[in-house]
mmCIF file of C-alpha atoms and ligand atoms in Angstrom:
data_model
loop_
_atom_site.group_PDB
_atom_site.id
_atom_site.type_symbol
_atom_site.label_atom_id
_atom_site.label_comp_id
_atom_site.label_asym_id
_atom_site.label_seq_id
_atom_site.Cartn_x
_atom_site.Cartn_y
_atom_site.Cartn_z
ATOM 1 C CA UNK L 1 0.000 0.000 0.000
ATOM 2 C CA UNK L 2 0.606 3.845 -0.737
ATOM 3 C CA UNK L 3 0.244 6.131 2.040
ATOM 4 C CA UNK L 4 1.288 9.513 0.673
ATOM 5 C CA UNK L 5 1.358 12.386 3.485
ATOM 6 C CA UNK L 6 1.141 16.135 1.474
ATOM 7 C CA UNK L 7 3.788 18.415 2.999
ATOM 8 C CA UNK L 8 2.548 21.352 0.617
ATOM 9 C CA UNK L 9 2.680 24.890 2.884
ATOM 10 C CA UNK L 10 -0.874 25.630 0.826
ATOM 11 C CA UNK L 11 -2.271 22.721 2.075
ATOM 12 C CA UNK L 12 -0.948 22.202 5.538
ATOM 13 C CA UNK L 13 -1.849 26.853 5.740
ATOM 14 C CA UNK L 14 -5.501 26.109 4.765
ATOM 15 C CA UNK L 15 -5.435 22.970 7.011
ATOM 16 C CA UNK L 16 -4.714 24.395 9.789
ATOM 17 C CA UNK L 17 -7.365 27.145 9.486
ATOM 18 C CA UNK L 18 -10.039 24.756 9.299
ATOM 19 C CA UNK L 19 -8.950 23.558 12.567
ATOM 20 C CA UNK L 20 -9.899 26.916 13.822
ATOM 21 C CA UNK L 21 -13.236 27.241 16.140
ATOM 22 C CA UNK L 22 -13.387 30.408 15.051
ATOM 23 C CA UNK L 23 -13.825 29.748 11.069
ATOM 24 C CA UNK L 24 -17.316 30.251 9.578
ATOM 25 C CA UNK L 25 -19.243 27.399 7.948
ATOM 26 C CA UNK L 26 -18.888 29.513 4.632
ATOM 27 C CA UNK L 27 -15.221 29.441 5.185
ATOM 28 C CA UNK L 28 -14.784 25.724 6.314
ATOM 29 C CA UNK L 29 -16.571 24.903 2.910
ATOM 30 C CA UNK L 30 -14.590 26.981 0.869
ATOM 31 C CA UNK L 31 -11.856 25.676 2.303
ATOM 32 C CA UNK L 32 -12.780 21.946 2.211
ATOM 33 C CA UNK L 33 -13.069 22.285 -1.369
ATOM 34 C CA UNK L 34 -9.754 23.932 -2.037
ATOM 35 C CA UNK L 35 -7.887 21.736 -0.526
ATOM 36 C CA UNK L 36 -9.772 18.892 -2.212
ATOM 37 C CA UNK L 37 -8.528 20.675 -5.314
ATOM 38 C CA UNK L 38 -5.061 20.952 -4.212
ATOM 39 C CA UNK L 39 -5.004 17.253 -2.617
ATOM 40 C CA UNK L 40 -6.173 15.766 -6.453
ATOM 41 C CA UNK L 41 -4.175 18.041 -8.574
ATOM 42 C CA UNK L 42 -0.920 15.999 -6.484
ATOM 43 C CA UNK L 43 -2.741 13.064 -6.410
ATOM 44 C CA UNK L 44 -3.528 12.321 -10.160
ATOM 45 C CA UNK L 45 -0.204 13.374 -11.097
ATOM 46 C CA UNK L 46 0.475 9.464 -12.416
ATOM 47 C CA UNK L 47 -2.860 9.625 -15.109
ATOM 48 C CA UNK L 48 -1.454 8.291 -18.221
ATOM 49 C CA UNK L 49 -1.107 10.042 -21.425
ATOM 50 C CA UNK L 50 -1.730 9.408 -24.791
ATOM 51 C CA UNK L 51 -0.309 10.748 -28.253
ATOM 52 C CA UNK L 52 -3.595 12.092 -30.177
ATOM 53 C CA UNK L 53 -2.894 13.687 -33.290
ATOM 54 C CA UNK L 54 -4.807 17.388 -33.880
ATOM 55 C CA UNK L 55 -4.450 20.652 -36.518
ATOM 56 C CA UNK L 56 -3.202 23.169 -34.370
ATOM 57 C CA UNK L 57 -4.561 26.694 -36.202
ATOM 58 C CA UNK L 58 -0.249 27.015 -37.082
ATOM 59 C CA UNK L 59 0.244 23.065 -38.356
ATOM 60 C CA UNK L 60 -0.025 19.572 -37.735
ATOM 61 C CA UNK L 61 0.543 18.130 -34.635
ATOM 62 C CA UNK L 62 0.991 15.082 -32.174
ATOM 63 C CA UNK L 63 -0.046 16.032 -28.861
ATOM 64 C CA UNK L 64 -0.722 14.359 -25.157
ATOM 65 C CA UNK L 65 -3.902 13.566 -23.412
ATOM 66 C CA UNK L 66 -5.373 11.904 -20.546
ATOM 67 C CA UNK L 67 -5.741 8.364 -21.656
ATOM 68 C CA UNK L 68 -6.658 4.968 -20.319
ATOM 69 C CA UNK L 69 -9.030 4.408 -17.714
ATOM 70 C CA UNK L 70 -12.065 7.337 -16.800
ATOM 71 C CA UNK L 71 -12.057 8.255 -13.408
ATOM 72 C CA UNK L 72 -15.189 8.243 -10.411
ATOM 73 C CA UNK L 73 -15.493 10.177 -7.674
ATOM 74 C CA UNK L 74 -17.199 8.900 -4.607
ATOM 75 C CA UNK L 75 -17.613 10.870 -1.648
ATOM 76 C CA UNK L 76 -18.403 9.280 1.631
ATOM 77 C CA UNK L 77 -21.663 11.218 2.927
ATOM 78 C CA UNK L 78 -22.372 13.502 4.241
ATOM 79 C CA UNK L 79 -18.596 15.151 4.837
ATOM 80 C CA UNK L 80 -17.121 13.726 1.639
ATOM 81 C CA UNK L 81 -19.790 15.822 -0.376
ATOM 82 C CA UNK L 82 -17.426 18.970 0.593
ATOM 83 C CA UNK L 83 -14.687 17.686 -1.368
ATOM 84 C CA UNK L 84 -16.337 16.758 -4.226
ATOM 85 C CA UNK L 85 -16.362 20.053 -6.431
ATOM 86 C CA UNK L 86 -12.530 20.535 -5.803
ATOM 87 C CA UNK L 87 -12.192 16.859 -7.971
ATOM 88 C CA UNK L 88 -14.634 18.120 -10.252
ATOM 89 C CA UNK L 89 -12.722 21.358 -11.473
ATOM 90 C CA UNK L 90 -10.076 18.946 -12.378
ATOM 91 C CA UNK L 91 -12.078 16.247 -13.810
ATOM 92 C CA UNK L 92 -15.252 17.988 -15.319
ATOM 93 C CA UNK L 93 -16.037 14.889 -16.829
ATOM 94 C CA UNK L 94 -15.826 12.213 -14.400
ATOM 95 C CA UNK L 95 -18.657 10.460 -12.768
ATOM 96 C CA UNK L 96 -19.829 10.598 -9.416
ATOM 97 C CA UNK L 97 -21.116 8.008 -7.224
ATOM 98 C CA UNK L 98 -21.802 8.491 -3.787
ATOM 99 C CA UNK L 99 -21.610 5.837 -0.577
ATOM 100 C CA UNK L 100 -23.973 6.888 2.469
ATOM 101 C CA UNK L 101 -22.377 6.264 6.022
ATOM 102 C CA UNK L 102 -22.814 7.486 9.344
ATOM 103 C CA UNK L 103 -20.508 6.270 12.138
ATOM 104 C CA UNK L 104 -22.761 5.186 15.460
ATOM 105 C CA UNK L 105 -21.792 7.351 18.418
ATOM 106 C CA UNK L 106 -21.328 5.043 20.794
ATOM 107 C CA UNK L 107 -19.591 1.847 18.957
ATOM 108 C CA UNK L 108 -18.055 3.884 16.241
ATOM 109 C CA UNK L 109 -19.471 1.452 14.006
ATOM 110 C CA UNK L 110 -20.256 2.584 10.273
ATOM 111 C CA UNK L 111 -23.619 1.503 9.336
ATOM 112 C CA UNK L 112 -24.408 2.032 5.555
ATOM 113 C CA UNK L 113 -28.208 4.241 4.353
ATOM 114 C CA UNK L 114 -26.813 4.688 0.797
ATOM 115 C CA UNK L 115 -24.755 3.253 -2.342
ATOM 116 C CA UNK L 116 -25.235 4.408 -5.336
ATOM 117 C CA UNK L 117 -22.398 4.233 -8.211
ATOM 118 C CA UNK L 118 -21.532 4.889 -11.962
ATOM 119 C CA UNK L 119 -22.503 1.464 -14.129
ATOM 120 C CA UNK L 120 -19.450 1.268 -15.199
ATOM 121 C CA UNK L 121 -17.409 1.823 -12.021
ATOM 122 C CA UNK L 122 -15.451 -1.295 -12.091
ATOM 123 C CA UNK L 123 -13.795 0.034 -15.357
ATOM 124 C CA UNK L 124 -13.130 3.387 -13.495
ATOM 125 C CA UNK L 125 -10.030 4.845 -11.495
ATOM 126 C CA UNK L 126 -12.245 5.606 -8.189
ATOM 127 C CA UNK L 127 -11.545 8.359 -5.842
ATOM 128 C CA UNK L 128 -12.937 7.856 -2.454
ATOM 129 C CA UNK L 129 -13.549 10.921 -0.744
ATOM 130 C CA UNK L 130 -13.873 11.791 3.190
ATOM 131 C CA UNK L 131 -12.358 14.615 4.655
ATOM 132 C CA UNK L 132 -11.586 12.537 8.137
ATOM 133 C CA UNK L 133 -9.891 9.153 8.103
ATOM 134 C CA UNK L 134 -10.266 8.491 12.007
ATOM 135 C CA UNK L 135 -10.693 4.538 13.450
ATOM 136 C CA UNK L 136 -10.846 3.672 9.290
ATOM 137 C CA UNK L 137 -13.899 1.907 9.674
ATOM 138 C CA UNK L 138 -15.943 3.822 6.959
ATOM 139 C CA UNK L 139 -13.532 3.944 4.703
ATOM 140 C CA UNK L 140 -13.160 0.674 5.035
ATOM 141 C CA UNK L 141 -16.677 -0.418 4.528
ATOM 142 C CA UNK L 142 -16.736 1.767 1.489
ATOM 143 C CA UNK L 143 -13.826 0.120 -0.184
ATOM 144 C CA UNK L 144 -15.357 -3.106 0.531
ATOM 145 C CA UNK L 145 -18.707 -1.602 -1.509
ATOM 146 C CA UNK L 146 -16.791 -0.147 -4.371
ATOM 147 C CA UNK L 147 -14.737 -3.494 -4.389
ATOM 148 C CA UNK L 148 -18.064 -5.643 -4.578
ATOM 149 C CA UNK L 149 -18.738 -4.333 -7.327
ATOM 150 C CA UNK L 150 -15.158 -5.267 -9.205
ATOM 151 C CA UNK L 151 -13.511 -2.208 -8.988
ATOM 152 C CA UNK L 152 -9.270 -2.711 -8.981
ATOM 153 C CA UNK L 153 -7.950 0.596 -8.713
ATOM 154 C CA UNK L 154 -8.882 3.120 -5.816
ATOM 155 C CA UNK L 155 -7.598 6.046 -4.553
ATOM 156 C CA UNK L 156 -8.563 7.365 -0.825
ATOM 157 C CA UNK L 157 -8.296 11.316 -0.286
ATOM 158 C CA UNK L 158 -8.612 12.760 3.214
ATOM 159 C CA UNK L 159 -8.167 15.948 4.870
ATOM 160 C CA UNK L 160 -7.379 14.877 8.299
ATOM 161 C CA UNK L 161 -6.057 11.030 9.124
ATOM 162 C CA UNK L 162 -5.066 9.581 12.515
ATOM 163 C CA UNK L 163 -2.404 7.038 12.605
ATOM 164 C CA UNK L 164 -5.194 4.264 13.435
ATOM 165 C CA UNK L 165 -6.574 4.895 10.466
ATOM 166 C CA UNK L 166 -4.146 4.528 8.250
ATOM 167 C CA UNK L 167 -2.883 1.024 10.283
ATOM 168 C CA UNK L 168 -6.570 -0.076 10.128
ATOM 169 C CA UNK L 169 -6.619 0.463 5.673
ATOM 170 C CA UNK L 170 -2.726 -1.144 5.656
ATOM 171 C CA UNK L 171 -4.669 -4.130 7.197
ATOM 172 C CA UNK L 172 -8.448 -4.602 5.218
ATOM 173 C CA UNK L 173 -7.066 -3.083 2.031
ATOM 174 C CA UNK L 174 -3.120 -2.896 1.227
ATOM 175 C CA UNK L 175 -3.115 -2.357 -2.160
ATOM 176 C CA UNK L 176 -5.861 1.076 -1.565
ATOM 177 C CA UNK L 177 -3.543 4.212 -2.212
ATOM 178 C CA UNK L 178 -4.221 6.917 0.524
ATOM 179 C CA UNK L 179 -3.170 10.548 -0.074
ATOM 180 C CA UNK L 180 -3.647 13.142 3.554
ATOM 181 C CA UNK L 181 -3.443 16.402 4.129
ATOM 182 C CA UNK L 182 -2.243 15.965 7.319
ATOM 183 C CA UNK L 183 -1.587 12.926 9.651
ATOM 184 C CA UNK L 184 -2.243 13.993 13.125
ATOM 185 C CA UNK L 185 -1.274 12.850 16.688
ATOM 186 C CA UNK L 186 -4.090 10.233 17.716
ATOM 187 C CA UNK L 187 -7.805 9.650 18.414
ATOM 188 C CA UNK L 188 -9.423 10.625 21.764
ATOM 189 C CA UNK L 189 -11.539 8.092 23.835
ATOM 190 C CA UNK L 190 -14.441 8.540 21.804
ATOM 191 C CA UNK L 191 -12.947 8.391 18.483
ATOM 192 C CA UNK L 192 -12.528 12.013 17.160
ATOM 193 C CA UNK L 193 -9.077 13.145 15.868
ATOM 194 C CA UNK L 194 -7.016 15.010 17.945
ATOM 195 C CA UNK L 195 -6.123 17.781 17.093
ATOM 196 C CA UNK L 196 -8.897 17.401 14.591
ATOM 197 C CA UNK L 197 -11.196 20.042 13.529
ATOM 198 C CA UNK L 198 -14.430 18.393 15.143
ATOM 199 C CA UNK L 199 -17.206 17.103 13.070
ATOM 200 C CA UNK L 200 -16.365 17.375 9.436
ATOM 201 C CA UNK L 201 -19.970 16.947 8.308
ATOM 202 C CA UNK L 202 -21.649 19.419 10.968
ATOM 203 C CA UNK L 203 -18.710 22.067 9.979
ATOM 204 C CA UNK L 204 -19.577 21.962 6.319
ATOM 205 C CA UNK L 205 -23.345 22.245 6.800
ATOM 206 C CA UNK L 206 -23.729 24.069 10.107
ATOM 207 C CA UNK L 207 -25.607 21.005 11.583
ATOM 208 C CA UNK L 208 -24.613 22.023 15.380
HETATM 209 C C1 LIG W 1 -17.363 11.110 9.844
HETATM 210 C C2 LIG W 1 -16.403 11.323 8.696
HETATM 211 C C3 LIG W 1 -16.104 9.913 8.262
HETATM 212 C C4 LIG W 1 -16.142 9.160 9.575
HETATM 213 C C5 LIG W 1 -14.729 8.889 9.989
HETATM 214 O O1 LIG W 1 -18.621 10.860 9.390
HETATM 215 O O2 LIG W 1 -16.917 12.123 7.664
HETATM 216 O O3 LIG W 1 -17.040 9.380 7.350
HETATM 217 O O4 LIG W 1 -16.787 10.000 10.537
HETATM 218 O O5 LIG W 1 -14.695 8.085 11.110
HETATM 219 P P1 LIG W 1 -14.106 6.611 11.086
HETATM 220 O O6 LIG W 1 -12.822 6.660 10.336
HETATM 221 O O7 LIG W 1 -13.912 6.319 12.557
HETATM 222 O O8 LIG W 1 -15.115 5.709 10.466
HETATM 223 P P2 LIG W 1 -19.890 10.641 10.384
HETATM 224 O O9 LIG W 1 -20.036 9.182 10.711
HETATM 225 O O10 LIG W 1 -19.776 11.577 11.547
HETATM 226 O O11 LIG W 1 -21.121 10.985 9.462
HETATM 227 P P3 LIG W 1 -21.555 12.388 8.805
HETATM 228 O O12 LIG W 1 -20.566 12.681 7.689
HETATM 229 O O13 LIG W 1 -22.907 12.093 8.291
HETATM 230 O O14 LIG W 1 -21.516 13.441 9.869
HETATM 231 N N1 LIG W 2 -15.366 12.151 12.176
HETATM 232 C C1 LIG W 2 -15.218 13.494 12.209
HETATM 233 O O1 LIG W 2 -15.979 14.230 11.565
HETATM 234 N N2 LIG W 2 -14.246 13.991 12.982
HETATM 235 C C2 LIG W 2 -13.396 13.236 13.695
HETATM 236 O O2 LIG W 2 -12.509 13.766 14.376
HETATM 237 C C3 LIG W 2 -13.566 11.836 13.639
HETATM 238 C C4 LIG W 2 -14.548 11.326 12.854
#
């Protein structure tokens, strides 16, 4: 397995302002989604190319384009949602899917309401999409659904991982690569990230 931590001063800057109590919900979205942008532009940095040939208004000429496989993006909901324009200004064209999860409070347990993905997902590159990677367990249920259905090459982006999250997707799915913003100190005793930034989902939609 991949596990690539960013180091980028953009992303780690914006990062760390989303940590911040203080920062609006219009900000915290804003932000989510920039980051998301700057987190794929590193991430799909190895999508094949292709010599396609084109009249340039000057001459003929052989030029390179994205080739190969189409890509999906799934976002783990609700929090995942945030992240999803960011991959879209990149990809226009790319499908989404999207995976419904909510964690339960007191066993930290994901328990799925919702999958719903492109038709032709398993001949996709997918990008999974939460902004926290905490005990793993959700994004480890969702690679499990998006693997059901005979997809072989996934990418995982997240904002925010703890360490136990990352050991718990080097276990269930080794050959998943993960790209993080940031990979912070540990959980707390009931399961949020510390440092963190709280709730991901109720930052981006004001739900508390
Ligand atoms: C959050 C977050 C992840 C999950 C991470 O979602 O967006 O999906 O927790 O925790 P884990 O790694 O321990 O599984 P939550 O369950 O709070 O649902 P929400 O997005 O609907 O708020
Ligand atoms: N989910 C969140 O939204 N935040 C955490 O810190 C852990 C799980």
């Amino acid at each position: 397995m991949s596990t690539t931590i960013f180091s980028h001063p953009l992303i780690t800057h914006k990062i760390s302002v989303l940590r911040n109590t203080d920062t609006t919900c219009k900000e915290f979205r804003e932000l989510v989604e920039e980051i998301a942008m700057l987190m794929g532009y590193e991430s799909l940095r190895d999508l094949p190319l292709e010599d396609v040939e084109i009249d340039t208004p000057i001459c003929h000429a052989t030029v390179k384009m994205l080739a190969g496989k189409k890509l999906a993006i799934v976002p783990i909901l609700r929090a995942g949602l945030g992240m999803v324009n960011g991959l879209l200004a990149l990809v226009p064209a790319a499908r989404v899917g999207h995976i419904g999860l909510y964690r339960d409070h007191e066993t930290l347990e994901p328990h799925e309401y919702y999958c719903k993905l492109p038709d032709d997902v398993e001949n996709r590159l997918v990008i999974l999409l939460d902004p926290m990677l905490a005990t793993g367990g959700s994004a480890s249920a969702a690679i499990n659904f998006i693997k059901q259905r005979g997809c072989k090459h996934i990418k995982l982006m997240s904002v925010i991982a703890a360490p136990e999250g990352i050991a718990r997707l080097e276990k269930d799915h080794p050959d998943v690569e993960i790209y993080c913003g940031c990979l912070d100190e540990k959980l707390n005793e009931i399961g949020y990230i510390v440092p963190g930034l709280g709730d991901a989902g109720d930052r981006i939609f004001g739900t508390k």
